[in-house]
JSON list of C-alpha atoms in Angstrom, two decimals:
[
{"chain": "A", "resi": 1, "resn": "UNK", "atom": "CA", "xyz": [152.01, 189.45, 167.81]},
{"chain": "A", "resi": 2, "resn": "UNK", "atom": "CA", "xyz": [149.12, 189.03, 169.88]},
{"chain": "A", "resi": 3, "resn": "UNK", "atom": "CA", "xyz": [148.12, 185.37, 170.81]},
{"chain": "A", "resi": 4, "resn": "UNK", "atom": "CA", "xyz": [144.47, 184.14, 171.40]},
{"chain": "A", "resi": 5, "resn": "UNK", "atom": "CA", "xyz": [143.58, 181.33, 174.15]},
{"chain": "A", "resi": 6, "resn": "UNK", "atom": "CA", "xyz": [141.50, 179.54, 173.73]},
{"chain": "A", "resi": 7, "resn": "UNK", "atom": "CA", "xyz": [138.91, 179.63, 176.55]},
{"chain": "A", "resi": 8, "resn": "UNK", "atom": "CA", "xyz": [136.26, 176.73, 177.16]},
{"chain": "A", "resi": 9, "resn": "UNK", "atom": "CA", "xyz": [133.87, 179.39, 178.09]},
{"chain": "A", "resi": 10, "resn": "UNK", "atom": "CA", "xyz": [133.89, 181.03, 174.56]},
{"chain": "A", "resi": 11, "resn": "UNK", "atom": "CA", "xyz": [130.54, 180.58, 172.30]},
{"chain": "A", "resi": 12, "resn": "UNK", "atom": "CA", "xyz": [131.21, 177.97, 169.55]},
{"chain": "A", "resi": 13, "resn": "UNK", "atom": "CA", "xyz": [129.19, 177.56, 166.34]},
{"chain": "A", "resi": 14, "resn": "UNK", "atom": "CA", "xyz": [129.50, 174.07, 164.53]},
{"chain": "A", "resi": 15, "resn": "UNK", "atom": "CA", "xyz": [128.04, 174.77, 161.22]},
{"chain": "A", "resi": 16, "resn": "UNK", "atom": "CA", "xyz": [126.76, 172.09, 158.60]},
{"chain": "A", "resi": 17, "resn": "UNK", "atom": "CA", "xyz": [124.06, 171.16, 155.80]},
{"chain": "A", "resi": 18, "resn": "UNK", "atom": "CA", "xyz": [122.93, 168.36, 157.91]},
{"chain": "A", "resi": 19, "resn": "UNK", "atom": "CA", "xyz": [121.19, 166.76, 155.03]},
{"chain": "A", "resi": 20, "resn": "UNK", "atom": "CA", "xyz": [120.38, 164.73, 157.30]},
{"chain": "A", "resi": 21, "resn": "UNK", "atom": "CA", "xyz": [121.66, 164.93, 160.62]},
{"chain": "A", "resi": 22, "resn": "UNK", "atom": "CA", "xyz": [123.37, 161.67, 161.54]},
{"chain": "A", "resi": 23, "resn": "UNK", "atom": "CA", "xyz": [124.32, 159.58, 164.82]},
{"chain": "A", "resi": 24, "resn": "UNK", "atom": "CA", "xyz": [127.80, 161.42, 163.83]},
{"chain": "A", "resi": 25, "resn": "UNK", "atom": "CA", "xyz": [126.65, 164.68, 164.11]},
{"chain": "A", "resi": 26, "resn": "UNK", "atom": "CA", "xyz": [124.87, 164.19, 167.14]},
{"chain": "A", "resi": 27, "resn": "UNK", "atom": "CA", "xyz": [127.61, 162.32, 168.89]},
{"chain": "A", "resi": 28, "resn": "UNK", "atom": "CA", "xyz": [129.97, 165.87, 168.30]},
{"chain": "A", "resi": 29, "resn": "UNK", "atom": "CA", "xyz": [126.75, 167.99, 169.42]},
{"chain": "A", "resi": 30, "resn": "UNK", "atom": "CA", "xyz": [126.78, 166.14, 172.53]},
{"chain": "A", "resi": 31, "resn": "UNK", "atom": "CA", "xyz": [130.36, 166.19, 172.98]},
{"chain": "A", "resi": 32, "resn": "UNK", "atom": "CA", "xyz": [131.16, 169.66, 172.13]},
{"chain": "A", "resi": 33, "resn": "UNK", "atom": "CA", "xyz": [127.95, 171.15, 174.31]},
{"chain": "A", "resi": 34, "resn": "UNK", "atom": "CA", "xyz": [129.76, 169.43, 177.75]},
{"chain": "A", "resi": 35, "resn": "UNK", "atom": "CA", "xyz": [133.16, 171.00, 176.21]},
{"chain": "A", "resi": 36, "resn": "UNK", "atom": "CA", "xyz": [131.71, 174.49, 175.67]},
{"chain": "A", "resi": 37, "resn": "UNK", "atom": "CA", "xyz": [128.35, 176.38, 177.85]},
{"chain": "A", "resi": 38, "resn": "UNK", "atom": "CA", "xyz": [126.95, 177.56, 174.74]},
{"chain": "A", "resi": 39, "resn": "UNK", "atom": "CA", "xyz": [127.12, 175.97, 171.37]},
{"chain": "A", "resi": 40, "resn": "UNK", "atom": "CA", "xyz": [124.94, 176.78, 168.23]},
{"chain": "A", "resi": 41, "resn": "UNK", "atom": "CA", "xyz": [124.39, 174.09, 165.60]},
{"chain": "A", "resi": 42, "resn": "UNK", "atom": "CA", "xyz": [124.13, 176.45, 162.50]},
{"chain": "A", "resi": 43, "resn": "UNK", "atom": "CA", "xyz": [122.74, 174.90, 159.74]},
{"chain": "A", "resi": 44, "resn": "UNK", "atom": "CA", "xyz": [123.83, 176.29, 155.81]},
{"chain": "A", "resi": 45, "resn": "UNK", "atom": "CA", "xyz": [120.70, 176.50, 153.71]},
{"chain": "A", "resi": 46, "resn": "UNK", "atom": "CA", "xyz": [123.71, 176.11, 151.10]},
{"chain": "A", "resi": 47, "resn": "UNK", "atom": "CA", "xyz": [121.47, 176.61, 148.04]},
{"chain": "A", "resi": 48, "resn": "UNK", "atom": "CA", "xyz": [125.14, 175.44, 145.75]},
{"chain": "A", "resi": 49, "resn": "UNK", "atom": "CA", "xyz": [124.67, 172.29, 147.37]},
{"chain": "A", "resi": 50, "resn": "UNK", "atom": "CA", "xyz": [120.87, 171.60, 146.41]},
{"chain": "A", "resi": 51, "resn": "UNK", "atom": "CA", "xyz": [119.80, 170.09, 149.81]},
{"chain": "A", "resi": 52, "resn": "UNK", "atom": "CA", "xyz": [117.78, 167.12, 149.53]},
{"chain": "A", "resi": 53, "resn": "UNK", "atom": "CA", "xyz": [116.07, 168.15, 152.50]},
{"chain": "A", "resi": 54, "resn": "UNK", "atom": "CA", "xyz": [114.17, 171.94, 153.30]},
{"chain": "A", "resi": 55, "resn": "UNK", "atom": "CA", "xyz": [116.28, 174.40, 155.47]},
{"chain": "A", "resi": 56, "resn": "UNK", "atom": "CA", "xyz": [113.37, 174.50, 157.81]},
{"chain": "A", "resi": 57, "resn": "UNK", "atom": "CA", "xyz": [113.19, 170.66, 158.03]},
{"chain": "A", "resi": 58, "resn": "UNK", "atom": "CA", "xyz": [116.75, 169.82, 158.82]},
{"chain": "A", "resi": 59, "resn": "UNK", "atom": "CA", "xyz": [116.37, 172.48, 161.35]},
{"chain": "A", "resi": 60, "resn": "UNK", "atom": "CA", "xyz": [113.64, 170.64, 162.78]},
{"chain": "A", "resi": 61, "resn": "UNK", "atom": "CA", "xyz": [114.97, 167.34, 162.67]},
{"chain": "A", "resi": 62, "resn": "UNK", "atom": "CA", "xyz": [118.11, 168.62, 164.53]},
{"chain": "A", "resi": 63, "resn": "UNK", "atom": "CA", "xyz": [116.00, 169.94, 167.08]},
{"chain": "A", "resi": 64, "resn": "UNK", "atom": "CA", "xyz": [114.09, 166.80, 167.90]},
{"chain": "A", "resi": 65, "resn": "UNK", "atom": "CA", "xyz": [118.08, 165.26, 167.86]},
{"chain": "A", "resi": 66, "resn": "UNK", "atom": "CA", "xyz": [119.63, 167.24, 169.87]},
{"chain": "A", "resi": 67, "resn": "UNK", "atom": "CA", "xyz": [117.16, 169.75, 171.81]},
{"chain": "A", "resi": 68, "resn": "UNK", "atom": "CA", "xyz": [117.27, 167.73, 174.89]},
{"chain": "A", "resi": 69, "resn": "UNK", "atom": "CA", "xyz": [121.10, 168.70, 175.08]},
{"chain": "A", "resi": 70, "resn": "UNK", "atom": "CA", "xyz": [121.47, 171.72, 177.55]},
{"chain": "A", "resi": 71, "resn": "UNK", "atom": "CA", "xyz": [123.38, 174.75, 176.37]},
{"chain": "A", "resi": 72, "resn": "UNK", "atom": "CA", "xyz": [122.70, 173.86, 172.47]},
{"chain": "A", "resi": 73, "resn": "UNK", "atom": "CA", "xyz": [120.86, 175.86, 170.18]},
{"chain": "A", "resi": 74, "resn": "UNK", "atom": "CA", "xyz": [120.11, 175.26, 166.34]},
{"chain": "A", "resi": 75, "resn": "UNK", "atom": "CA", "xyz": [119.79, 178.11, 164.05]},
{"chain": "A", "resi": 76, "resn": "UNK", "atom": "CA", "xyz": [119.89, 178.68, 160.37]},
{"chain": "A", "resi": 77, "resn": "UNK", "atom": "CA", "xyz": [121.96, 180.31, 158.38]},
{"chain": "A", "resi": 78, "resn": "UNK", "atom": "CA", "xyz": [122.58, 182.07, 154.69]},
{"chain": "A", "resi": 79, "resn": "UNK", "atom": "CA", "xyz": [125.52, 183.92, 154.96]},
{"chain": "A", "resi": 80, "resn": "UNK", "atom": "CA", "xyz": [129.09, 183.74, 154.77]},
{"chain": "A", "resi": 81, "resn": "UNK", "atom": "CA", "xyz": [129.82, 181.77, 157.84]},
{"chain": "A", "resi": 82, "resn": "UNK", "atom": "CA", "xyz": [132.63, 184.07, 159.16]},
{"chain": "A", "resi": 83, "resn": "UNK", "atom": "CA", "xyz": [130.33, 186.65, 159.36]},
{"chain": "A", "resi": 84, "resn": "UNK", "atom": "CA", "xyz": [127.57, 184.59, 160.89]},
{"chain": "A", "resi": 85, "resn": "UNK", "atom": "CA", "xyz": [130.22, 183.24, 163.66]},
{"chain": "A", "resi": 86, "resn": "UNK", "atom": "CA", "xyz": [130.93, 187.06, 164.37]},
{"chain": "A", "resi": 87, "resn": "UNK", "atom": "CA", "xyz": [126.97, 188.53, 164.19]},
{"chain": "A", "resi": 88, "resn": "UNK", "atom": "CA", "xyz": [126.48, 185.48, 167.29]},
{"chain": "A", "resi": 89, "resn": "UNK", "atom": "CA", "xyz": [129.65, 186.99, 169.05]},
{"chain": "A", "resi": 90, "resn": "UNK", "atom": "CA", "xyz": [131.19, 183.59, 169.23]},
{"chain": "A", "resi": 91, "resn": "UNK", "atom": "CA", "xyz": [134.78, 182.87, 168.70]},
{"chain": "A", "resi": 92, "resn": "UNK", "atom": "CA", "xyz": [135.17, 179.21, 167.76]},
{"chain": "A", "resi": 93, "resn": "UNK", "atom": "CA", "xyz": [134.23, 177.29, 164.68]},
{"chain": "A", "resi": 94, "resn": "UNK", "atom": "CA", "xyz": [133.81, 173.60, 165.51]},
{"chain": "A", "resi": 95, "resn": "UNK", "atom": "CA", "xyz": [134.08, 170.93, 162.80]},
{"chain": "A", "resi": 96, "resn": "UNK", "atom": "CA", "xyz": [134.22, 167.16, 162.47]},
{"chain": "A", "resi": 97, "resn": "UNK", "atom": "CA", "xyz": [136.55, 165.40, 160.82]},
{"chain": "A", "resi": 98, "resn": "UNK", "atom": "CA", "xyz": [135.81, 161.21, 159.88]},
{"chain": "A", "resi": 99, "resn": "UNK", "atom": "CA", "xyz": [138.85, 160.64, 158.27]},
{"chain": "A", "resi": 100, "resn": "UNK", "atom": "CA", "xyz": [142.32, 161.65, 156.73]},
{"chain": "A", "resi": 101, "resn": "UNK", "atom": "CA", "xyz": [140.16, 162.79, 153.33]},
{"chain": "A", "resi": 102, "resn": "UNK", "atom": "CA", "xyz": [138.42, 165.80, 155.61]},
{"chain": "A", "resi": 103, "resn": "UNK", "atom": "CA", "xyz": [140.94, 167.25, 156.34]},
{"chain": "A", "resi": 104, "resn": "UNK", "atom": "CA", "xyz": [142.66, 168.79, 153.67]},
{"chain": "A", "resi": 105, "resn": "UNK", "atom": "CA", "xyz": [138.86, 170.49, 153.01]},
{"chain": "A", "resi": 106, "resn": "UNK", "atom": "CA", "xyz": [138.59, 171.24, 156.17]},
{"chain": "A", "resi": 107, "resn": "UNK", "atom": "CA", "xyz": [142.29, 172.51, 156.76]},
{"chain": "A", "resi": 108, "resn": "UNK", "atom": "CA", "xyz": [141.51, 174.89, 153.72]},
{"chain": "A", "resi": 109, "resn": "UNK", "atom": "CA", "xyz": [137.91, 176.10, 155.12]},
{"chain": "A", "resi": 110, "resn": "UNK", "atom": "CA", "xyz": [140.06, 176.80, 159.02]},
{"chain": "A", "resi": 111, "resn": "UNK", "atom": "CA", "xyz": [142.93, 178.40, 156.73]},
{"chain": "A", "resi": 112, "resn": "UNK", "atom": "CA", "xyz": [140.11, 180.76, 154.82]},
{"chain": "A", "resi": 113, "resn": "UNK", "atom": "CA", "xyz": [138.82, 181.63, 157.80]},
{"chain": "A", "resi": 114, "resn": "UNK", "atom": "CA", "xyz": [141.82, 182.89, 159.33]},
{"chain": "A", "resi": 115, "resn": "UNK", "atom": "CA", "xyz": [142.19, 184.77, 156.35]},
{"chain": "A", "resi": 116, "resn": "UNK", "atom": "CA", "xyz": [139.09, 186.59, 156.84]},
{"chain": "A", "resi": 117, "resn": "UNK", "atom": "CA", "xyz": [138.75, 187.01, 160.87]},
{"chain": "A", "resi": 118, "resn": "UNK", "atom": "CA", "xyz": [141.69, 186.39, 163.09]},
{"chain": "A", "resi": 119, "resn": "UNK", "atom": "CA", "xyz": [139.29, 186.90, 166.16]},
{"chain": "A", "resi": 120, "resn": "UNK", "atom": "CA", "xyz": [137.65, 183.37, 165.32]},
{"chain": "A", "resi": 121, "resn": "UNK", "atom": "CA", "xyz": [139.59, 180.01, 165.52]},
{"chain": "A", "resi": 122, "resn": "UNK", "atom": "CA", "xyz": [139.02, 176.42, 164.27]},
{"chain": "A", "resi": 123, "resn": "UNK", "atom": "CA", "xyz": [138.64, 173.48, 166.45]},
{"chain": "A", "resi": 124, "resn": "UNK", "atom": "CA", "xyz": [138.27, 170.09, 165.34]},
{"chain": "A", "resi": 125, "resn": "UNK", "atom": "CA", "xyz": [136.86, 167.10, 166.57]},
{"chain": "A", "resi": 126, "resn": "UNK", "atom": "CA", "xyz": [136.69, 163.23, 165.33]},
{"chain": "A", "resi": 127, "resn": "UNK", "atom": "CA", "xyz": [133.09, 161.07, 166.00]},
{"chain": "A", "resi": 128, "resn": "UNK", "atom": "CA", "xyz": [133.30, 158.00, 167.80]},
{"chain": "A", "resi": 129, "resn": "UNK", "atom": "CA", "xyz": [135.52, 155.48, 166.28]},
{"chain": "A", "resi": 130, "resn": "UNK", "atom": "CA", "xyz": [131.47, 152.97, 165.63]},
{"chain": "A", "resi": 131, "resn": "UNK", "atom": "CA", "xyz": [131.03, 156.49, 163.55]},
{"chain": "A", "resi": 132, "resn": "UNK", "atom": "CA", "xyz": [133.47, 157.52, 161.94]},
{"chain": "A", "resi": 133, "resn": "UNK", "atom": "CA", "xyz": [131.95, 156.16, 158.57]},
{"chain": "A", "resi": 134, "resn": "UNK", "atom": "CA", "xyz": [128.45, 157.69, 158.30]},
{"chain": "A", "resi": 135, "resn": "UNK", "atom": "CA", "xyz": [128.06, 160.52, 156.40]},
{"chain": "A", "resi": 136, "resn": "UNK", "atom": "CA", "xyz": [125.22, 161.85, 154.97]},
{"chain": "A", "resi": 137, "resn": "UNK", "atom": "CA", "xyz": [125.47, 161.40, 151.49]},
{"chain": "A", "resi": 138, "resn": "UNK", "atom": "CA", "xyz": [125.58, 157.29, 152.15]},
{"chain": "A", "resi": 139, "resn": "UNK", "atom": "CA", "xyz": [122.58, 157.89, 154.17]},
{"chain": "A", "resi": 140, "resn": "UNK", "atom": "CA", "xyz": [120.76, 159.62, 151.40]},
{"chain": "A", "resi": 141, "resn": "UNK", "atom": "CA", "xyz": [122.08, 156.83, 149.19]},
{"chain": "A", "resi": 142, "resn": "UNK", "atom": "CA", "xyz": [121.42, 153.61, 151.61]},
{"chain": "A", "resi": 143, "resn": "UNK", "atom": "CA", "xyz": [117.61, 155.34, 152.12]},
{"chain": "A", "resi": 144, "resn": "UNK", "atom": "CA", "xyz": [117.41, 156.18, 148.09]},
{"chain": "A", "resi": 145, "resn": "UNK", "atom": "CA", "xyz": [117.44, 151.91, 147.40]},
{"chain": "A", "resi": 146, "resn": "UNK", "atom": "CA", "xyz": [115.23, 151.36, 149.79]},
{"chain": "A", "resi": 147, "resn": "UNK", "atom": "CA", "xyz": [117.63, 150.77, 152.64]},
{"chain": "A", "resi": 148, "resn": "UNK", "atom": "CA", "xyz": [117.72, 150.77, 156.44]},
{"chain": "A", "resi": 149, "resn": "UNK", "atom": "CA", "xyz": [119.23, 153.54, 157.88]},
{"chain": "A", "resi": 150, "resn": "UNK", "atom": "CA", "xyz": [118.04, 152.94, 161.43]},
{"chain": "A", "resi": 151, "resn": "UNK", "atom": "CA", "xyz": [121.81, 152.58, 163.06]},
{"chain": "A", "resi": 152, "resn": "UNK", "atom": "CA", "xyz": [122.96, 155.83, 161.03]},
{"chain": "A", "resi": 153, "resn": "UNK", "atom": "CA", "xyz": [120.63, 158.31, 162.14]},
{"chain": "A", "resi": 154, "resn": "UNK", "atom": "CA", "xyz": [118.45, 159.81, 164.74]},
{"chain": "A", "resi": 155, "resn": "UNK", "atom": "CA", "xyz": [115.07, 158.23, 164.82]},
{"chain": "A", "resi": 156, "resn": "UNK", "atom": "CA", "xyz": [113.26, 161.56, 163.65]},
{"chain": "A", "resi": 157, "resn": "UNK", "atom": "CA", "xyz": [114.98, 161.07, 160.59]},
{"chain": "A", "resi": 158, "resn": "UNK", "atom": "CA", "xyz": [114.01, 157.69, 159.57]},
{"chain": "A", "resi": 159, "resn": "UNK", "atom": "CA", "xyz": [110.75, 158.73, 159.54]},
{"chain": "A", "resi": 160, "resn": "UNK", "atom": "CA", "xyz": [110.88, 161.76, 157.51]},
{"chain": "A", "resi": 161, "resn": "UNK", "atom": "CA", "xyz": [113.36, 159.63, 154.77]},
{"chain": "A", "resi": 162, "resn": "UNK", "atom": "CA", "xyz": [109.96, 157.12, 154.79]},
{"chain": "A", "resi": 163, "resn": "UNK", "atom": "CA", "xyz": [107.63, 159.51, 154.88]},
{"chain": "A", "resi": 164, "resn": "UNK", "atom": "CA", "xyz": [109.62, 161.42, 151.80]},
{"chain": "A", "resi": 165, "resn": "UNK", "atom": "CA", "xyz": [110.69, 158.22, 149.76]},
{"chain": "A", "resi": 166, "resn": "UNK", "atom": "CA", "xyz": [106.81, 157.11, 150.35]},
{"chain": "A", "resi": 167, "resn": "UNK", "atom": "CA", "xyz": [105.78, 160.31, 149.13]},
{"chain": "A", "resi": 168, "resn": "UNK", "atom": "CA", "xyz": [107.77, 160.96, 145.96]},
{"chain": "A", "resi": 169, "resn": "UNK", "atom": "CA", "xyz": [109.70, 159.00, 143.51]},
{"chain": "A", "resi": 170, "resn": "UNK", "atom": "CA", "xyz": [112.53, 161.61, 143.68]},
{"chain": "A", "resi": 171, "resn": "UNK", "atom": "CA", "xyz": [115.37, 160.50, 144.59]},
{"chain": "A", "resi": 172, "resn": "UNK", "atom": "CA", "xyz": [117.31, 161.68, 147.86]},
{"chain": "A", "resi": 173, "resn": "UNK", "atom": "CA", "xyz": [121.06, 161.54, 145.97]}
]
C-alpha cells in the first residue's frame, strides 16, 4: 500500500458557504496561509442550502477579509468539491472544526472524500479558543433581531448585514 505525506508545500483548498464569513473563518485563513504557500478559500454557491447571502457577495466580502493575506486566493465554486480540489491540482482539504458536534459531520465529509479520491487528504484545524463559538448561522440570527455582530465578524460584513437588514424586511435566518 502506498502511503501519502503530507507535504506543507502542497496546494490546500478550505471550502465553505461563508454565509457570512466570520472572525472564525478568518482566524483559520490566516493560520492555514502561513502553514501552506498557496491556499484557496473556495466558496460553495450550495444552492441546497439557500444562502442568505449572493455567491458573488460572500466572495467579495471574503476578499475584503482576507485579500491582504499573501498566498490566499478566494474562488467560487458549484461542483462536487472532490472534483473541484482535483481541477486546482491541490491535494489537501482544510476544514474547521468549533467543537466535538463538527466532527462527526466533518469525519463523514473527510471519510466521503477518501472514498472518492485517495490522492486528496483531510486536515483539520480548531479557531482560537475567544472563537470557537461563532458560527454563522448565530450571526445571521444575532443580526436578524437587530443585534450587534461587530466582535463576530469582519468589518465588511457588518455593513453589508446593515445595509441588507436596512434594505429589506427579509429575514437573514
Amino acid at each position: 500500500m502506498q502511503s501519502m505525506l503530507i507535504n506543507m508545500k502542497n496546494k490546500a483548498i478550505y471550502p465553505g458557504t461563508f454565509d457570512p464569513v466570520t472572525n472564525g473563518h478568518v482566524d483559520i485563513i490566516s493560520r492555514a496561509a502561513r502553514i501552506f504557500p498557496e491556499l484557496t478559500v473556495a466558496v460553495a454557491s450550495n444552492k441546497m442550502k439557500r444562502p442568505y447571502l449572493a455567491l458573488e457577495t460572500r466572495i467579495r466580502l471574503l476578499e475584503e477579509a482576507v485579500g491582504h493575506i499573501p498566498g490566499v486566493k478566494v474562488v467560487g465554486f458549484d461542483n462536487l468539491l472532490i472534483d473541484f480540489v482535483i481541477e486546482q491540482n491541490a491535494s489537501i482539504i482544510l476544514r474547521g472544526l468549533r467543537a466535538v458536534s463538527d466532527f462527526e459531520y466533518e469525519f463523514q465529509l473527510a471519510g466521503m472524500n477518501r472514498k472518492l479520491s485517495k490522492k486528496v487528504e483531510t486536515l483539520f484545524l480548531t479557531p482560537s479558543e475567544n472563537l470557537m463559538f461563532i458560527s454563522s448561522t448565530l450571526v445571521r440570527e444575532i443580526a436578524a433581531l437587530n443585534g450587534d455582530v461587530s466582535q463576530f465578524v469582519p468589518p465588511c460584513v457588518v455593513t453589508e448585514l446593515n445595509k441588507r437588514r436596512d434594505e429589506t424586511d427579509v429575514k437573514l435566518v
